[in-house]
Amino acid sequence: MAEKPQILAELEQEQVNALAGLSMVQEEEALQVWKREYLGKSSKVMLAFSSIGQQPKEIRPLVGQVANQVKQALEAAMDACAVTVHEAALAHKLASEKLDITLPGRRPVSGGLHVQTSVLRRIYDIFAEMGFQVYRSCDVESDEYNFELLNIPAHHPARDMWDTFHVASPGMVLRTHTSPGQIRAMRQYCPEPIRVILPGMCYRYEQISARSEIQFHQVEVLAVGKNITFSDMKGTLNGFVRRLFNADVRTRLRPSYFPFTEPSAEMDVECFVCGGKGCPVCKGSGWLEIMGCGMVHPTVLLNGGYDPEIYSGFAAGMGPERISMLLHKIEDIRYFWGNDVRFLEQF
Ligand code: DAH
């Protein structure tokens, strides 16, 4: 038998080598390398096709036939391998993305109300039960509303009680208290009776410290009508304080002075930290100052449009930050607007 032409032997050997190489392939990338080497333009199989013309005539058909067989065998093997490689890649991907559904879930982070929003809402709720509605007034006020109409004329020494931020427009200020809203509410509702609370930010040009901030809330209380007396004020404010702190907290009224009320008083609650015995929170006095109050001054009633001979009213002003500090034992007022989440998340 004639010896097998070398080219055919080479092609058969190539098939053996290629299949052996393919059996090592595990990844897509390696498969591409393999394809280039064994089925690419300069692979032995492809070169065999282009060499057909140079082969002795009698073996040309055989070379073509064998080259074709080898090529088809390699392609079939490659396709099978491609499926395996793809499946392996998929399995690997799935394994790497494995979910352990038995793990406890992670709680989604959700925001919460600012401590002052909560305290303000508590205050609104309590007053709403007593028939007071919320009246919104403006943060930027005229000197006239912030002072003059509240019986605090220019150069009056009582102006020293409020260190004021003046804004660029002459005669305009950032309100130093919520009291100017009293005039706005009265002018809007006159001659109807009024029961409102006026919450809002107030601003004072002060040295910032643990006790004082340049911006803080106030809630103003105003009731105007016929036959409103000092006892109505006392009853209303006591009712409020008892609902806010606790049902049997004791209160007291101390004489005080505000230009827009006459008589004026300061309401104290019995220190709920020490129960009135005296402690650092109440500075040993057993009492905590909670708000200023009094009967609306006749001049202020008049400025609001109400005849003081017929109408009377009471007013009060409190600082919800101070109330919060007492309720939650917060030692520094700067925490409220410092935006430190470690503080905010506690409420
Ligand atoms: N406006 C006062 C202040 O900022 C607080 C105040 C005191 C308001 C007595 C009142 C009041 O309505 O009757 O210090």
Coordinates of C-alpha atoms and ligand atoms in Angstrom, one line a residue:
M1 CA 0.0 0.0 0.0
A2 CA 1.3 3.4 -0.9
E3 CA 2.4 5.5 2.0
K4 CA -0.1 8.0 3.2
P5 CA 0.7 11.5 1.8
Q6 CA 2.2 13.7 4.4
I7 CA -0.4 16.3 4.2
L8 CA -3.1 13.9 5.2
A9 CA -1.1 12.5 8.1
E10 CA -0.6 16.1 9.2
L11 CA -4.3 16.9 9.0
E12 CA -5.2 13.8 11.0
Q13 CA -2.6 14.8 13.6
E14 CA -3.9 18.3 13.6
Q15 CA -7.4 17.0 14.4
V16 CA -6.0 15.0 17.4
N17 CA -4.0 18.0 18.6
A18 CA -7.0 20.4 18.2
L19 CA -9.4 18.1 20.1
A20 CA -6.9 17.6 22.8
G21 CA -6.5 21.4 23.1
L22 CA -10.2 21.9 23.1
S23 CA -10.7 19.5 26.0
M24 CA -8.6 22.0 28.1
V25 CA -10.8 24.9 27.2
Q26 CA -13.0 26.2 29.9
E27 CA -13.7 29.8 29.1
E28 CA -15.0 31.9 26.3
E29 CA -11.7 33.7 25.8
A30 CA -9.7 30.5 25.6
L31 CA -12.2 29.1 23.1
Q32 CA -11.6 32.2 20.9
V33 CA -7.8 31.6 21.1
W34 CA -8.4 28.0 20.2
K35 CA -10.6 28.9 17.2
R36 CA -8.0 31.3 15.9
E37 CA -5.3 28.6 16.1
Y38 CA -7.2 25.6 14.7
L39 CA -9.8 27.2 12.4
G40 CA -8.4 30.6 11.7
K41 CA -7.0 31.8 8.4
S42 CA -3.5 30.6 9.1
S43 CA -4.5 27.3 10.8
K44 CA -3.2 24.1 9.3
V45 CA -6.7 23.1 8.1
M46 CA -7.3 26.3 6.3
L47 CA -3.9 26.3 4.8
A48 CA -4.5 22.8 3.6
F49 CA -7.5 24.1 1.5
S50 CA -5.3 26.8 -0.1
S51 CA -2.5 24.3 -0.7
I52 CA -4.7 21.9 -2.7
G53 CA -3.5 23.5 -6.0
Q54 CA 0.1 22.6 -5.1
Q55 CA -0.7 19.0 -4.3
P56 CA -0.1 16.1 -6.7
K57 CA -3.1 15.9 -8.9
E58 CA -4.2 12.4 -7.8
I59 CA -4.5 13.3 -4.1
R60 CA -6.1 16.7 -4.5
P61 CA -9.7 15.4 -4.1
L62 CA -8.6 13.4 -1.1
V63 CA -6.9 16.3 0.5
G64 CA -10.0 18.4 0.0
Q65 CA -12.2 15.7 1.4
V66 CA -10.0 15.1 4.5
A67 CA -9.5 18.8 5.1
N68 CA -13.3 19.2 5.0
Q69 CA -13.9 16.3 7.4
V70 CA -11.3 17.7 9.9
K71 CA -12.8 21.2 9.6
Q72 CA -16.3 19.9 10.2
A73 CA -15.2 17.7 13.1
L74 CA -13.4 20.7 14.7
E75 CA -16.4 23.0 14.1
A76 CA -18.8 20.5 15.7
A77 CA -16.5 19.9 18.6
M78 CA -16.1 23.7 19.0
D79 CA -19.9 24.2 18.9
A80 CA -20.4 21.6 21.6
C81 CA -17.6 23.2 23.7
A82 CA -19.1 26.6 23.2
V83 CA -22.4 25.4 24.8
T84 CA -20.5 23.9 27.7
V85 CA -18.4 27.0 28.2
H86 CA -21.5 29.2 28.1
E87 CA -23.3 27.1 30.6
A88 CA -20.4 27.1 32.9
A89 CA -20.1 30.9 32.7
L90 CA -23.8 31.2 33.5
A91 CA -23.5 28.8 36.4
H92 CA -20.6 30.8 37.7
K93 CA -22.5 34.1 37.3
L94 CA -25.5 32.6 39.2
A95 CA -23.2 31.3 41.9
S96 CA -21.6 34.7 42.4
E97 CA -25.0 36.4 42.6
K98 CA -26.4 33.9 45.0
L99 CA -29.0 35.2 47.3
D100 CA -29.3 33.9 50.8
I101 CA -33.0 34.3 51.3
T102 CA -32.7 33.2 54.9
L103 CA -30.6 36.3 55.8
P104 CA -32.6 38.8 57.9
G105 CA -33.7 41.8 55.8
R106 CA -32.0 45.2 56.0
R107 CA -34.4 47.9 57.2
P108 CA -34.7 50.7 54.7
V109 CA -33.5 54.0 56.0
S110 CA -36.4 56.3 56.4
G111 CA -36.4 59.9 57.5
G112 CA -38.4 61.1 60.5
L113 CA -39.9 64.2 61.8
H114 CA -37.5 66.8 63.3
V115 CA -37.9 66.8 67.1
Q116 CA -39.3 70.4 66.9
T117 CA -41.8 69.4 64.2
S118 CA -43.1 66.8 66.7
V119 CA -43.1 69.2 69.6
L120 CA -44.9 71.9 67.6
R121 CA -47.5 69.4 66.5
R122 CA -48.1 68.4 70.1
I123 CA -48.6 72.0 71.0
Y124 CA -51.0 72.6 68.0
D125 CA -53.0 69.5 69.0
I126 CA -53.4 70.6 72.6
F127 CA -54.5 74.1 71.6
A128 CA -56.8 72.7 68.9
E129 CA -58.6 70.7 71.5
M130 CA -59.2 74.0 73.3
G131 CA -60.5 75.7 70.2
F132 CA -57.4 77.6 69.1
Q133 CA -56.5 77.6 65.4
V134 CA -53.0 78.1 63.9
Y135 CA -52.4 81.5 62.4
R136 CA -49.3 82.0 60.3
S137 CA -47.7 85.4 60.3
C138 CA -44.6 86.6 58.5
D139 CA -40.9 86.2 59.4
V140 CA -39.8 89.6 58.0
E141 CA -41.7 92.3 59.8
S142 CA -41.8 96.0 59.8
D143 CA -40.5 97.8 62.9
E144 CA -44.0 99.1 63.3
Y145 CA -45.5 95.6 63.8
N146 CA -42.6 94.1 65.6
F147 CA -42.4 97.0 68.1
E148 CA -44.5 100.2 67.7
L149 CA -48.0 98.6 67.5
L150 CA -47.0 96.4 70.4
N151 CA -46.6 99.4 72.6
I152 CA -42.9 99.6 72.2
P153 CA -42.1 103.0 70.7
A154 CA -38.7 103.9 69.2
H155 CA -36.2 104.6 71.9
H156 CA -38.3 102.9 74.5
P157 CA -35.9 101.1 76.9
A158 CA -37.9 97.9 76.6
R159 CA -36.4 97.5 73.1
D160 CA -33.3 96.3 74.9
M161 CA -35.2 93.1 75.5
W162 CA -34.9 92.2 71.8
D163 CA -31.5 92.4 70.0
T164 CA -32.7 92.9 66.5
F165 CA -31.6 91.9 63.0
H166 CA -32.4 94.7 60.6
V167 CA -32.7 93.9 56.9
A168 CA -31.6 96.0 54.0
S169 CA -35.0 97.7 53.5
P170 CA -35.3 100.6 56.0
G171 CA -37.8 100.0 58.7
M172 CA -37.8 96.2 58.2
V173 CA -36.6 93.6 60.7
L174 CA -36.5 89.9 61.2
R175 CA -39.2 89.4 63.8
T176 CA -37.7 89.1 67.2
H177 CA -40.8 87.4 68.6
T178 CA -44.2 86.1 67.3
S179 CA -46.1 88.9 69.1
P180 CA -46.5 91.1 65.9
G181 CA -48.7 88.3 64.6
Q182 CA -51.2 89.4 67.3
I183 CA -51.8 92.7 65.5
R184 CA -52.1 90.9 62.1
A185 CA -54.6 88.4 63.5
M186 CA -56.6 91.1 65.3
R187 CA -56.7 93.4 62.2
Q188 CA -57.9 90.4 60.1
Y189 CA -60.6 89.2 62.4
C190 CA -61.8 92.4 64.1
P191 CA -64.5 92.6 65.5
E192 CA -64.9 88.8 65.7
P193 CA -63.6 87.0 68.8
I194 CA -60.2 85.4 68.3
R195 CA -58.6 82.2 69.5
V196 CA -55.4 81.6 67.7
I197 CA -51.8 80.3 68.3
L198 CA -49.1 81.8 66.2
P199 CA -46.1 79.6 65.7
G200 CA -43.0 80.5 63.8
M201 CA -39.3 81.2 63.7
C202 CA -37.9 84.3 65.5
Y203 CA -34.5 85.8 65.1
R204 CA -32.3 87.7 67.5
Y205 CA -28.8 89.2 67.1
E206 CA -27.3 87.3 70.0
Q207 CA -24.1 85.6 71.0
I208 CA -24.8 81.9 70.2
S209 CA -24.4 79.7 73.3
A210 CA -25.8 76.6 74.8
R211 CA -28.7 78.7 76.1
S212 CA -29.3 81.1 73.2
E213 CA -29.5 80.8 69.4
I214 CA -30.0 83.5 66.8
Q215 CA -33.0 81.6 65.4
F216 CA -35.6 79.7 67.4
H217 CA -39.3 79.0 67.4
Q218 CA -41.9 80.7 69.4
V219 CA -45.6 79.9 69.8
E220 CA -47.8 82.9 70.6
V221 CA -51.2 82.4 72.1
L222 CA -54.0 85.0 71.7
A223 CA -57.6 85.1 72.8
V224 CA -59.7 88.2 72.3
G225 CA -63.4 88.7 73.0
K226 CA -65.8 90.0 75.5
N227 CA -65.4 89.3 79.2
I228 CA -62.1 87.5 78.8
T229 CA -60.4 87.5 82.2
F230 CA -57.1 86.7 83.8
S231 CA -58.7 83.5 85.2
D232 CA -59.5 82.4 81.6
M233 CA -55.8 82.9 80.8
K234 CA -54.7 80.9 83.9
G235 CA -57.2 78.1 83.1
T236 CA -56.2 77.9 79.5
L237 CA -52.5 77.9 80.2
N238 CA -52.8 75.4 83.0
G239 CA -54.8 73.1 80.8
F240 CA -52.1 73.3 78.2
V241 CA -49.2 72.7 80.5
R242 CA -51.0 69.7 82.2
R243 CA -51.6 68.1 78.8
L244 CA -48.1 68.8 77.7
F245 CA -46.2 67.7 80.8
N246 CA -48.4 65.7 83.0
A247 CA -51.8 65.9 84.6
D248 CA -50.8 66.9 88.1
V249 CA -47.9 69.2 87.4
R250 CA -48.2 72.4 89.6
T251 CA -47.8 75.8 88.0
R252 CA -47.4 79.3 89.4
L253 CA -47.7 82.8 87.9
R254 CA -45.0 85.4 88.8
P255 CA -45.5 89.1 88.2
S256 CA -43.4 90.3 85.2
Y257 CA -43.3 93.0 82.7
F258 CA -44.0 93.1 78.9
P259 CA -45.0 96.3 77.2
F260 CA -47.8 94.6 75.3
T261 CA -49.6 93.1 78.3
E262 CA -51.0 94.5 81.5
P263 CA -50.8 92.9 83.9
S264 CA -47.9 90.7 82.8
A265 CA -46.8 87.4 84.3
E266 CA -44.4 84.6 83.8
M267 CA -45.7 81.0 84.1
D268 CA -43.5 78.5 85.9
V269 CA -44.1 74.7 86.1
E270 CA -42.9 72.7 89.0
C271 CA -39.6 71.1 88.1
F272 CA -40.4 67.6 86.8
V273 CA -36.8 66.5 87.1
C274 CA -36.6 66.9 90.9
G275 CA -40.3 67.2 91.7
G276 CA -39.8 70.7 93.1
K277 CA -37.0 69.8 95.6
G278 CA -34.4 71.8 93.7
C279 CA -31.8 70.4 91.1
P280 CA -29.3 71.7 88.5
V281 CA -32.0 71.8 85.8
C282 CA -34.2 74.2 87.8
K283 CA -31.1 75.9 89.3
G284 CA -32.2 74.8 92.8
S285 CA -35.5 76.8 92.7
G286 CA -37.8 73.9 92.1
W287 CA -39.5 75.8 89.3
L288 CA -39.0 76.0 85.5
E289 CA -39.9 79.1 83.6
I290 CA -42.1 78.1 80.7
M291 CA -43.7 81.2 79.2
G292 CA -44.5 84.9 79.4
C293 CA -48.2 85.9 79.4
G294 CA -50.6 88.6 80.4
M295 CA -53.8 90.5 79.5
V296 CA -53.5 92.2 76.1
H297 CA -52.6 95.9 76.8
P298 CA -55.5 98.3 75.9
T299 CA -53.2 100.1 73.5
V300 CA -52.5 96.8 71.6
L301 CA -56.2 96.0 71.5
L302 CA -56.8 99.4 70.0
N303 CA -54.0 99.0 67.5
G304 CA -55.6 95.7 66.5
G305 CA -59.0 97.5 66.0
Y306 CA -60.7 96.3 69.1
D307 CA -62.3 98.8 71.6
P308 CA -60.6 98.1 74.9
E309 CA -63.8 99.3 76.7
I310 CA -65.7 96.4 75.2
Y311 CA -63.1 93.8 74.4
S312 CA -60.4 92.2 76.5
G313 CA -57.9 89.4 75.8
F314 CA -55.0 87.4 77.0
A315 CA -51.8 86.5 75.3
A316 CA -48.8 84.3 76.0
G317 CA -45.5 83.5 74.3
M318 CA -43.4 80.3 74.7
G319 CA -40.3 78.9 73.3
P320 CA -40.8 75.3 72.0
E321 CA -37.0 74.7 72.0
R322 CA -36.9 75.4 75.7
I323 CA -39.9 73.1 76.2
S324 CA -38.1 70.4 74.2
M325 CA -35.0 70.8 76.2
L326 CA -37.0 70.2 79.3
L327 CA -39.0 67.3 77.9
H328 CA -36.0 65.5 76.4
K329 CA -33.3 66.7 78.7
I330 CA -31.3 68.4 75.9
E331 CA -28.5 70.4 77.3
D332 CA -27.6 72.6 74.3
I333 CA -29.9 74.6 72.2
R334 CA -27.4 74.5 69.3
Y335 CA -28.3 70.9 68.6
F336 CA -31.7 71.8 67.2
W337 CA -30.4 73.5 64.0
G338 CA -26.9 71.9 63.9
N339 CA -28.2 69.2 61.5
D340 CA -26.2 66.5 63.2
V341 CA -28.0 63.2 62.4
R342 CA -26.6 61.6 65.6
F343 CA -28.8 64.1 67.5
L344 CA -31.8 64.1 65.1
E345 CA -32.0 60.3 64.9
Q346 CA -32.7 60.1 68.7
F347 CA -36.2 61.4 68.2
Ligands
DAH1 N1 -42.9 88.2 73.0 C1 -42.3 87.9 74.2 C2 -40.9 87.6 74.0 O1 -40.4 87.4 73.0 C3 -43.0 86.7 74.8 C4 -44.4 87.1 75.3 C5 -44.6 87.5 76.6 C6 -45.4 87.0 74.5 C7 -45.8 87.8 77.1 C8 -46.7 87.3 74.9 C9 -46.9 87.7 76.2 O2 -47.8 87.2 74.2 O3 -48.1 88.0 76.7 O4 -40.1 87.6 75.0

